[in-house]
Amino acid sequence: MTRPHAPSRAANIVLGTAIFAYIVAVAHRSSFGVASLEAIDRFQADATTVSLFAVVQIGVYAAAQLPVGIALDRFGPRRVITTGAVLMTIGQIGMALASHTEIAIAMRVLVGLGDATTFVGAVRLIPAWFPARRVPILTQITGIVGQLGQVITAFPFLALLHSRGWTVAFMALAGLGVGAAVATCAWVRDSPTSSPLPATTQPQGPQVPSPESLRDVLTHPGTWLGFWTHLVTSFSLSAFTLMWGYPFLVSGQGLAPSAASWLLTWSVIVAIGAGPLIGEFTARHPLRRSWGVLAIAGAVAAGWLMVLLPSGPRPMWVLITFITLISLGGPGSVIGFDFARSFTPPSRLGSATGIVNVGGFVGSMATVLAVGVVLDRVRTGATYTLDDFRQAFVVVLIVWAIGMGGVLLSRRATRSMMATRGVQIPPLAEVWARRGARRDAQKAADTNADPPQRRQPRG
C-alpha cells in the first residue's frame, strides 16, 4: 500500500510539536548535570552518591527503550510521547520539593522513564509523515534541534538556580513539561491516516508486535550495528553533558561557571552545524555510512586525548576543540537510527529504534558511575582536582574501545548478510580507482570531441 502524501503544513506541525517535546525532554534530562555541585550541598552527598542520580536516570532510560519501542508499535507516538511528558513533569516537581536523597533519586526514575519515550517517538513519526528521501536529514534535524534543551539548562535554568534557588528552578522546568504534554496531545497525530475510528478499522494504525518479529529485530546484525554506532559516538558526550562536564570545567579546568555554560552551549552549536552535513552524507552514501561512524568515533577519541594527556589546565582554544570533537558524536549517533530504518520493516521500527537508542545510554550510564567511583577513590582534598578528573576519565577510553570493537564486528556481520542477498559493497580503493578512470575517460572524450583550432595566418 502506498503511503498517502501528507499535507506539508500538517506534517510540519506534527514534527515541530514533537521536536518541541524533545527539546523539553533534553532540558529535563540535562538539568541535573548543571545542578550537580548544588546537589552535593543539598543532599550532603559524595561523588559516587551524586553520580547515582544520573546513573539511575540513564539506566531507566536505557531499560525502558525496548518496552517503549513495543508501546510505540502498539499505541503510536502521540500517546507515548504525551505520557512521557507527564512523567517528566511529575519527576521535576518531585525534584523541586525533595530534601532527601532517596526521594530525589526516585524522581529521576520518572524523568528517565518519560525521557525514554520522546526521541524514539519523534523518530517514529518522520517516516509516517515524510518521503523516504527526507528521513535521514529530518532525523538529524530532530536530534540536533532537540539539543537546544541543553541551552535551556545552561542559561535560564542555571540562572534561576543561582538566583532563586533549587525549588523555583526545577518548578520552572516542570512548567515546560506541562506545555509539552498539552501541545503533543493537541497537535501530534501518528500518521496522515489517523482518525477517530477504532484502531481495528484504521488502515495504517499501530500494530501489535509478535514475539517472532521482536526476535527478528534482536537477531538482525543491522540492529546491533545501529546499537554500537549509537554507543561509540554518543556515550562520552552524554556522560559529559548529563553529569561530569560542568564539574570538570569548573573544578578541574578552573573556568568560571559562565564560561562553562558557554562551552556546553558550544556543544549544541556544533551539533546544529554538523547534523545536516552528516545527514546529507548518510542520504547520499548509504553504503558508506559505517565509514562515517568510524571517522566520527576517531574524532571523539582524539578530543578526549587532547585533555587527558596533558597534566595542566588547557587553554580555551583546546577546550573549544575538545568540545567540538566530542560533540560530533551527537549527530553522528543518529546514523544508528538510519541503520535501523534500513534493515527493519515499518511494523518493527519502534522496537528496532528503541534497541539502537539503548546503546549510547548504556555506555554513558557505565561511564558516569565509573567516573564517580574513581573520583572518590583518588580524591585527596576537599574538592576534585584536574588530576582526579584525568584519572577518572580514563574510563571513557575503555568504553570507547569496547564500542569500537562492537561496531567493527557488527559491521562485518551486516556486510556478510548483505552479500548473501546479492548486495556487494566494493572496497573504497576500488571505488576511487573507478572514479579516477571515469574522470580520465571523460577528459579524453572532451579533448577528442573539441580539438584545438589552428589559427589561420592573416593576409
PDB file of N, CA and C in Angstrom, residues 354-436:
ATOM      1  N   GLY A 354      14.187   1.586  19.470  1.00  0.00           N
ATOM      2  CA  GLY A 354      14.410   1.530  20.910  1.00  0.00           C
ATOM      3  C   GLY A 354      15.697   0.813  21.261  1.00  0.00           C
ATOM      4  N   ILE A 355      15.970  -0.304  20.594  1.00  0.00           N
ATOM      5  CA  ILE A 355      17.204  -1.047  20.866  1.00  0.00           C
ATOM      6  C   ILE A 355      18.427  -0.207  20.516  1.00  0.00           C
ATOM      7  N   VAL A 356      18.396   0.454  19.368  1.00  0.00           N
ATOM      8  CA  VAL A 356      19.520   1.308  18.971  1.00  0.00           C
ATOM      9  C   VAL A 356      19.745   2.405  20.004  1.00  0.00           C
ATOM     10  N   ASN A 357      18.677   3.004  20.478  1.00  0.00           N
ATOM     11  CA  ASN A 357      18.788   4.128  21.404  1.00  0.00           C
ATOM     12  C   ASN A 357      19.343   3.719  22.759  1.00  0.00           C
ATOM     13  N   VAL A 358      19.285   2.424  23.067  1.00  0.00           N
ATOM     14  CA  VAL A 358      19.859   1.940  24.317  1.00  0.00           C
ATOM     15  C   VAL A 358      21.377   2.122  24.322  1.00  0.00           C
ATOM     16  N   GLY A 359      22.004   1.983  23.139  1.00  0.00           N
ATOM     17  CA  GLY A 359      23.453   1.905  23.066  1.00  0.00           C
ATOM     18  C   GLY A 359      24.189   3.016  23.779  1.00  0.00           C
ATOM     19  N   GLY A 360      23.954   4.251  23.346  1.00  0.00           N
ATOM     20  CA  GLY A 360      24.681   5.365  23.923  1.00  0.00           C
ATOM     21  C   GLY A 360      24.416   5.547  25.397  1.00  0.00           C
ATOM     22  N   PHE A 361      23.210   5.225  25.832  1.00  0.00           N
ATOM     23  CA  PHE A 361      22.871   5.468  27.225  1.00  0.00           C
ATOM     24  C   PHE A 361      23.373   4.361  28.140  1.00  0.00           C
ATOM     25  N   VAL A 362      23.517   3.148  27.627  1.00  0.00           N
ATOM     26  CA  VAL A 362      24.201   2.111  28.400  1.00  0.00           C
ATOM     27  C   VAL A 362      25.659   2.512  28.611  1.00  0.00           C
ATOM     28  N   GLY A 363      26.301   2.972  27.531  1.00  0.00           N
ATOM     29  CA  GLY A 363      27.683   3.413  27.655  1.00  0.00           C
ATOM     30  C   GLY A 363      27.838   4.593  28.589  1.00  0.00           C
ATOM     31  N   SER A 364      26.944   5.572  28.490  1.00  0.00           N
ATOM     32  CA  SER A 364      27.058   6.746  29.352  1.00  0.00           C
ATOM     33  C   SER A 364      26.740   6.403  30.799  1.00  0.00           C
ATOM     34  N   MET A 365      25.795   5.481  31.033  1.00  0.00           N
ATOM     35  CA  MET A 365      25.474   5.068  32.399  1.00  0.00           C
ATOM     36  C   MET A 365      26.695   4.441  33.062  1.00  0.00           C
ATOM     37  N   ALA A 366      27.343   3.516  32.346  1.00  0.00           N
ATOM     38  CA  ALA A 366      28.542   2.881  32.895  1.00  0.00           C
ATOM     39  C   ALA A 366      29.640   3.911  33.137  1.00  0.00           C
ATOM     40  N   THR A 367      29.772   4.865  32.219  1.00  0.00           N
ATOM     41  CA  THR A 367      30.825   5.872  32.345  1.00  0.00           C
ATOM     42  C   THR A 367      30.573   6.802  33.521  1.00  0.00           C
ATOM     43  N   VAL A 368      29.340   7.273  33.667  1.00  0.00           N
ATOM     44  CA  VAL A 368      29.013   8.186  34.765  1.00  0.00           C
ATOM     45  C   VAL A 368      29.310   7.538  36.112  1.00  0.00           C
ATOM     46  N   LEU A 369      28.865   6.307  36.292  1.00  0.00           N
ATOM     47  CA  LEU A 369      29.070   5.631  37.573  1.00  0.00           C
ATOM     48  C   LEU A 369      30.549   5.350  37.815  1.00  0.00           C
ATOM     49  N   ALA A 370      31.235   4.839  36.800  1.00  0.00           N
ATOM     50  CA  ALA A 370      32.650   4.501  36.978  1.00  0.00           C
ATOM     51  C   ALA A 370      33.486   5.741  37.268  1.00  0.00           C
ATOM     52  N   VAL A 371      33.194   6.846  36.596  1.00  0.00           N
ATOM     53  CA  VAL A 371      33.928   8.087  36.861  1.00  0.00           C
ATOM     54  C   VAL A 371      33.696   8.537  38.298  1.00  0.00           C
ATOM     55  N   GLY A 372      32.458   8.458  38.783  1.00  0.00           N
ATOM     56  CA  GLY A 372      32.178   8.837  40.165  1.00  0.00           C
ATOM     57  C   GLY A 372      32.919   7.979  41.171  1.00  0.00           C
ATOM     58  N   VAL A 373      32.958   6.673  40.930  1.00  0.00           N
ATOM     59  CA  VAL A 373      33.671   5.767  41.836  1.00  0.00           C
ATOM     60  C   VAL A 373      35.163   6.085  41.854  1.00  0.00           C
ATOM     61  N   VAL A 374      35.748   6.291  40.669  1.00  0.00           N
ATOM     62  CA  VAL A 374      37.182   6.588  40.603  1.00  0.00           C
ATOM     63  C   VAL A 374      37.485   7.926  41.265  1.00  0.00           C
ATOM     64  N   LEU A 375      36.633   8.919  41.061  1.00  0.00           N
ATOM     65  CA  LEU A 375      36.860  10.222  41.689  1.00  0.00           C
ATOM     66  C   LEU A 375      36.918  10.104  43.207  1.00  0.00           C
ATOM     67  N   ASP A 376      36.014   9.341  43.786  1.00  0.00           N
ATOM     68  CA  ASP A 376      36.021   9.182  45.242  1.00  0.00           C
ATOM     69  C   ASP A 376      37.253   8.424  45.727  1.00  0.00           C
ATOM     70  N   ARG A 377      37.771   7.528  44.900  1.00  0.00           N
ATOM     71  CA  ARG A 377      38.944   6.748  45.308  1.00  0.00           C
ATOM     72  C   ARG A 377      40.240   7.551  45.212  1.00  0.00           C
ATOM     73  N   VAL A 378      40.328   8.449  44.231  1.00  0.00           N
ATOM     74  CA  VAL A 378      41.597   9.160  44.021  1.00  0.00           C
ATOM     75  C   VAL A 378      41.622  10.529  44.687  1.00  0.00           C
ATOM     76  N   ARG A 379      40.483  11.040  45.120  1.00  0.00           N
ATOM     77  CA  ARG A 379      40.457  12.382  45.705  1.00  0.00           C
ATOM     78  C   ARG A 379      41.249  12.405  47.008  1.00  0.00           C
ATOM     79  N   THR A 380      42.073  13.437  47.162  1.00  0.00           N
ATOM     80  CA  THR A 380      42.855  13.589  48.388  1.00  0.00           C
ATOM     81  C   THR A 380      42.459  14.830  49.178  1.00  0.00           C
ATOM     82  N   GLY A 381      41.769  15.779  48.547  1.00  0.00           N
ATOM     83  CA  GLY A 381      41.378  17.002  49.223  1.00  0.00           C
ATOM     84  C   GLY A 381      39.874  17.132  49.336  1.00  0.00           C
ATOM     85  N   ALA A 382      39.435  18.341  49.700  1.00  0.00           N
ATOM     86  CA  ALA A 382      38.005  18.578  49.868  1.00  0.00           C
ATOM     87  C   ALA A 382      37.288  18.715  48.536  1.00  0.00           C
ATOM     88  N   THR A 383      38.014  19.102  47.492  1.00  0.00           N
ATOM     89  CA  THR A 383      37.410  19.264  46.171  1.00  0.00           C
ATOM     90  C   THR A 383      38.155  18.385  45.165  1.00  0.00           C
ATOM     91  N   TYR A 384      37.535  18.228  43.999  1.00  0.00           N
ATOM     92  CA  TYR A 384      38.138  17.411  42.951  1.00  0.00           C
ATOM     93  C   TYR A 384      39.101  18.260  42.129  1.00  0.00           C
ATOM     94  N   THR A 385      40.269  17.694  41.851  1.00  0.00           N
ATOM     95  CA  THR A 385      41.292  18.405  41.093  1.00  0.00           C
ATOM     96  C   THR A 385      41.312  17.919  39.650  1.00  0.00           C
ATOM     97  N   LEU A 386      42.078  18.635  38.824  1.00  0.00           N
ATOM     98  CA  LEU A 386      42.211  18.226  37.431  1.00  0.00           C
ATOM     99  C   LEU A 386      42.833  16.839  37.327  1.00  0.00           C
ATOM    100  N   ASP A 387      43.819  16.548  38.167  1.00  0.00           N
ATOM    101  CA  ASP A 387      44.442  15.227  38.117  1.00  0.00           C
ATOM    102  C   ASP A 387      43.443  14.136  38.494  1.00  0.00           C
ATOM    103  N   ASP A 388      42.531  14.432  39.430  1.00  0.00           N
ATOM    104  CA  ASP A 388      41.479  13.463  39.766  1.00  0.00           C
ATOM    105  C   ASP A 388      40.625  13.160  38.538  1.00  0.00           C
ATOM    106  N   PHE A 389      40.221  14.204  37.833  1.00  0.00           N
ATOM    107  CA  PHE A 389      39.390  14.007  36.639  1.00  0.00           C
ATOM    108  C   PHE A 389      40.163  13.272  35.543  1.00  0.00           C
ATOM    109  N   ARG A 390      41.446  13.575  35.379  1.00  0.00           N
ATOM    110  CA  ARG A 390      42.235  12.894  34.349  1.00  0.00           C
ATOM    111  C   ARG A 390      42.287  11.397  34.602  1.00  0.00           C
ATOM    112  N   GLN A 391      42.465  11.007  35.856  1.00  0.00           N
ATOM    113  CA  GLN A 391      42.482   9.581  36.173  1.00  0.00           C
ATOM    114  C   GLN A 391      41.106   8.951  35.972  1.00  0.00           C
ATOM    115  N   ALA A 392      40.066   9.661  36.379  1.00  0.00           N
ATOM    116  CA  ALA A 392      38.718   9.092  36.281  1.00  0.00           C
ATOM    117  C   ALA A 392      38.264   8.957  34.833  1.00  0.00           C
ATOM    118  N   PHE A 393      38.640   9.909  33.992  1.00  0.00           N
ATOM    119  CA  PHE A 393      38.167   9.899  32.605  1.00  0.00           C
ATOM    120  C   PHE A 393      38.878   8.861  31.731  1.00  0.00           C
ATOM    121  N   VAL A 394      39.850   8.140  32.283  1.00  0.00           N
ATOM    122  CA  VAL A 394      40.410   7.005  31.543  1.00  0.00           C
ATOM    123  C   VAL A 394      39.308   5.990  31.234  1.00  0.00           C
ATOM    124  N   VAL A 395      38.286   5.962  32.075  1.00  0.00           N
ATOM    125  CA  VAL A 395      37.127   5.089  31.838  1.00  0.00           C
ATOM    126  C   VAL A 395      36.546   5.329  30.449  1.00  0.00           C
ATOM    127  N   VAL A 396      36.543   6.586  30.006  1.00  0.00           N
ATOM    128  CA  VAL A 396      35.982   6.925  28.697  1.00  0.00           C
ATOM    129  C   VAL A 396      36.696   6.153  27.590  1.00  0.00           C
ATOM    130  N   LEU A 397      38.003   6.083  27.660  1.00  0.00           N
ATOM    131  CA  LEU A 397      38.765   5.396  26.614  1.00  0.00           C
ATOM    132  C   LEU A 397      38.487   3.895  26.616  1.00  0.00           C
ATOM    133  N   ILE A 398      38.256   3.328  27.799  1.00  0.00           N
ATOM    134  CA  ILE A 398      37.948   1.894  27.878  1.00  0.00           C
ATOM    135  C   ILE A 398      36.600   1.605  27.223  1.00  0.00           C
ATOM    136  N   VAL A 399      35.594   2.397  27.567  1.00  0.00           N
ATOM    137  CA  VAL A 399      34.266   2.187  26.979  1.00  0.00           C
ATOM    138  C   VAL A 399      34.312   2.439  25.477  1.00  0.00           C
ATOM    139  N   TRP A 400      35.076   3.445  25.063  1.00  0.00           N
ATOM    140  CA  TRP A 400      35.212   3.731  23.627  1.00  0.00           C
ATOM    141  C   TRP A 400      35.786   2.524  22.891  1.00  0.00           C
ATOM    142  N   ALA A 401      36.804   1.893  23.449  1.00  0.00           N
ATOM    143  CA  ALA A 401      37.422   0.732  22.796  1.00  0.00           C
ATOM    144  C   ALA A 401      36.423  -0.414  22.662  1.00  0.00           C
ATOM    145  N   ILE A 402      35.614  -0.628  23.690  1.00  0.00           N
ATOM    146  CA  ILE A 402      34.583  -1.675  23.616  1.00  0.00           C
ATOM    147  C   ILE A 402      33.580  -1.347  22.512  1.00  0.00           C
ATOM    148  N   GLY A 403      33.153  -0.092  22.465  1.00  0.00           N
ATOM    149  CA  GLY A 403      32.194   0.317  21.442  1.00  0.00           C
ATOM    150  C   GLY A 403      32.752   0.193  20.041  1.00  0.00           C
ATOM    151  N   MET A 404      34.003   0.567  19.855  1.00  0.00           N
ATOM    152  CA  MET A 404      34.610   0.456  18.530  1.00  0.00           C
ATOM    153  C   MET A 404      34.695  -1.003  18.097  1.00  0.00           C
ATOM    154  N   GLY A 405      35.033  -1.889  19.028  1.00  0.00           N
ATOM    155  CA  GLY A 405      35.042  -3.308  18.696  1.00  0.00           C
ATOM    156  C   GLY A 405      33.672  -3.802  18.279  1.00  0.00           C
ATOM    157  N   GLY A 406      32.627  -3.334  18.973  1.00  0.00           N
ATOM    158  CA  GLY A 406      31.269  -3.723  18.607  1.00  0.00           C
ATOM    159  C   GLY A 406      30.886  -3.248  17.223  1.00  0.00           C
ATOM    160  N   VAL A 407      31.280  -2.022  16.866  1.00  0.00           N
ATOM    161  CA  VAL A 407      30.980  -1.504  15.526  1.00  0.00           C
ATOM    162  C   VAL A 407      31.652  -2.360  14.460  1.00  0.00           C
ATOM    163  N   LEU A 408      32.913  -2.667  14.648  1.00  0.00           N
ATOM    164  CA  LEU A 408      33.649  -3.418  13.628  1.00  0.00           C
ATOM    165  C   LEU A 408      33.083  -4.827  13.447  1.00  0.00           C
ATOM    166  N   LEU A 409      32.737  -5.490  14.552  1.00  0.00           N
ATOM    167  CA  LEU A 409      32.206  -6.854  14.447  1.00  0.00           C
ATOM    168  C   LEU A 409      30.814  -6.865  13.818  1.00  0.00           C
ATOM    169  N   SER A 410      29.933  -5.966  14.261  1.00  0.00           N
ATOM    170  CA  SER A 410      28.575  -5.943  13.711  1.00  0.00           C
ATOM    171  C   SER A 410      28.580  -5.443  12.269  1.00  0.00           C
ATOM    172  N   ARG A 411      29.511  -4.579  11.931  1.00  0.00           N
ATOM    173  CA  ARG A 411      29.655  -4.123  10.541  1.00  0.00           C
ATOM    174  C   ARG A 411      30.017  -5.292   9.631  1.00  0.00           C
ATOM    175  N   ARG A 412      30.953  -6.120  10.082  1.00  0.00           N
ATOM    176  CA  ARG A 412      31.334  -7.286   9.287  1.00  0.00           C
ATOM    177  C   ARG A 412      30.153  -8.239   9.121  1.00  0.00           C
ATOM    178  N   ALA A 413      29.408  -8.470  10.217  1.00  0.00           N
ATOM    179  CA  ALA A 413      28.262  -9.382  10.139  1.00  0.00           C
ATOM    180  C   ALA A 413      27.182  -8.829   9.220  1.00  0.00           C
ATOM    181  N   THR A 414      26.943  -7.522   9.281  1.00  0.00           N
ATOM    182  CA  THR A 414      25.924  -6.907   8.427  1.00  0.00           C
ATOM    183  C   THR A 414      26.318  -6.997   6.959  1.00  0.00           C
ATOM    184  N   ARG A 415      27.565  -6.731   6.651  1.00  0.00           N
ATOM    185  CA  ARG A 415      28.011  -6.814   5.255  1.00  0.00           C
ATOM    186  C   ARG A 415      27.960  -8.252   4.742  1.00  0.00           C
ATOM    187  N   SER A 416      28.250  -9.218   5.610  1.00  0.00           N
ATOM    188  CA  SER A 416      28.142 -10.625   5.193  1.00  0.00           C
ATOM    189  C   SER A 416      26.701 -10.978   4.870  1.00  0.00           C
ATOM    190  N   MET A 417      25.766 -10.506   5.694  1.00  0.00           N
ATOM    191  CA  MET A 417      24.353 -10.757   5.436  1.00  0.00           C
ATOM    192  C   MET A 417      23.917 -10.100   4.132  1.00  0.00           C
ATOM    193  N   MET A 418      24.369  -8.867   3.892  1.00  0.00           N
ATOM    194  CA  MET A 418      24.022  -8.180   2.654  1.00  0.00           C
ATOM    195  C   MET A 418      24.584  -8.919   1.444  1.00  0.00           C
ATOM    196  N   ALA A 419      25.786  -9.480   1.589  1.00  0.00           N
ATOM    197  CA  ALA A 419      26.393 -10.210   0.474  1.00  0.00           C
ATOM    198  C   ALA A 419      25.579 -11.446   0.116  1.00  0.00           C
ATOM    199  N   THR A 420      25.012 -12.124   1.134  1.00  0.00           N
ATOM    200  CA  THR A 420      24.186 -13.304   0.844  1.00  0.00           C
ATOM    201  C   THR A 420      22.910 -12.927   0.109  1.00  0.00           C
ATOM    202  N   ARG A 421      22.526 -11.649   0.184  1.00  0.00           N
ATOM    203  CA  ARG A 421      21.331 -11.169  -0.510  1.00  0.00           C
ATOM    204  C   ARG A 421      21.682 -10.461  -1.815  1.00  0.00           C
ATOM    205  N   GLY A 422      22.926 -10.584  -2.231  1.00  0.00           N
ATOM    206  CA  GLY A 422      23.323 -10.042  -3.525  1.00  0.00           C
ATOM    207  C   GLY A 422      23.789  -8.608  -3.516  1.00  0.00           C
ATOM    208  N   VAL A 423      23.948  -8.004  -2.325  1.00  0.00           N
ATOM    209  CA  VAL A 423      24.418  -6.620  -2.233  1.00  0.00           C
ATOM    210  C   VAL A 423      25.901  -6.643  -1.893  1.00  0.00           C
ATOM    211  N   GLN A 424      26.729  -6.321  -2.859  1.00  0.00           N
ATOM    212  CA  GLN A 424      28.173  -6.305  -2.668  1.00  0.00           C
ATOM    213  C   GLN A 424      28.642  -4.860  -2.490  1.00  0.00           C
ATOM    214  N   ILE A 425      29.443  -4.626  -1.462  1.00  0.00           N
ATOM    215  CA  ILE A 425      29.983  -3.292  -1.202  1.00  0.00           C
ATOM    216  C   ILE A 425      31.448  -3.293  -1.607  1.00  0.00           C
ATOM    217  N   PRO A 426      31.793  -2.642  -2.712  1.00  0.00           N
ATOM    218  CA  PRO A 426      33.191  -2.654  -3.166  1.00  0.00           C
ATOM    219  C   PRO A 426      34.085  -1.875  -2.210  1.00  0.00           C
ATOM    220  N   PRO A 427      35.350  -2.264  -2.088  1.00  0.00           N
ATOM    221  CA  PRO A 427      36.290  -1.518  -1.246  1.00  0.00           C
ATOM    222  C   PRO A 427      36.442  -0.081  -1.732  1.00  0.00           C
ATOM    223  N   LEU A 428      36.776   0.805  -0.795  1.00  0.00           N
ATOM    224  CA  LEU A 428      36.931   2.212  -1.154  1.00  0.00           C
ATOM    225  C   LEU A 428      38.013   2.414  -2.207  1.00  0.00           C
ATOM    226  N   ALA A 429      39.109   1.658  -2.102  1.00  0.00           N
ATOM    227  CA  ALA A 429      40.184   1.813  -3.091  1.00  0.00           C
ATOM    228  C   ALA A 429      39.679   1.511  -4.495  1.00  0.00           C
ATOM    229  N   GLU A 430      38.836   0.487  -4.603  1.00  0.00           N
ATOM    230  CA  GLU A 430      38.278   0.142  -5.913  1.00  0.00           C
ATOM    231  C   GLU A 430      37.346   1.234  -6.415  1.00  0.00           C
ATOM    232  N   VAL A 431      36.545   1.803  -5.505  1.00  0.00           N
ATOM    233  CA  VAL A 431      35.624   2.877  -5.894  1.00  0.00           C
ATOM    234  C   VAL A 431      36.403   4.088  -6.386  1.00  0.00           C
ATOM    235  N   TRP A 432      37.449   4.470  -5.652  1.00  0.00           N
ATOM    236  CA  TRP A 432      38.253   5.626  -6.063  1.00  0.00           C
ATOM    237  C   TRP A 432      38.945   5.368  -7.400  1.00  0.00           C
ATOM    238  N   ALA A 433      39.410   4.131  -7.605  1.00  0.00           N
ATOM    239  CA  ALA A 433      40.053   3.802  -8.882  1.00  0.00           C
ATOM    240  C   ALA A 433      39.062   3.925 -10.032  1.00  0.00           C
ATOM    241  N   ARG A 434      37.820   3.473  -9.811  1.00  0.00           N
ATOM    242  CA  ARG A 434      36.800   3.587 -10.856  1.00  0.00           C
ATOM    243  C   ARG A 434      36.495   5.048 -11.162  1.00  0.00           C
ATOM    244  N   ARG A 435      36.373   5.856 -10.104  1.00  0.00           N
ATOM    245  CA  ARG A 435      36.080   7.271 -10.321  1.00  0.00           C
ATOM    246  C   ARG A 435      37.218   7.945 -11.081  1.00  0.00           C
ATOM    247  N   GLY A 436      38.461   7.601 -10.723  1.00  0.00           N
ATOM    248  CA  GLY A 436      39.590   8.173 -11.436  1.00  0.00           C
ATOM    249  C   GLY A 436      39.594   7.781 -12.901  1.00  0.00           C
TER     250      GLY A 436
END
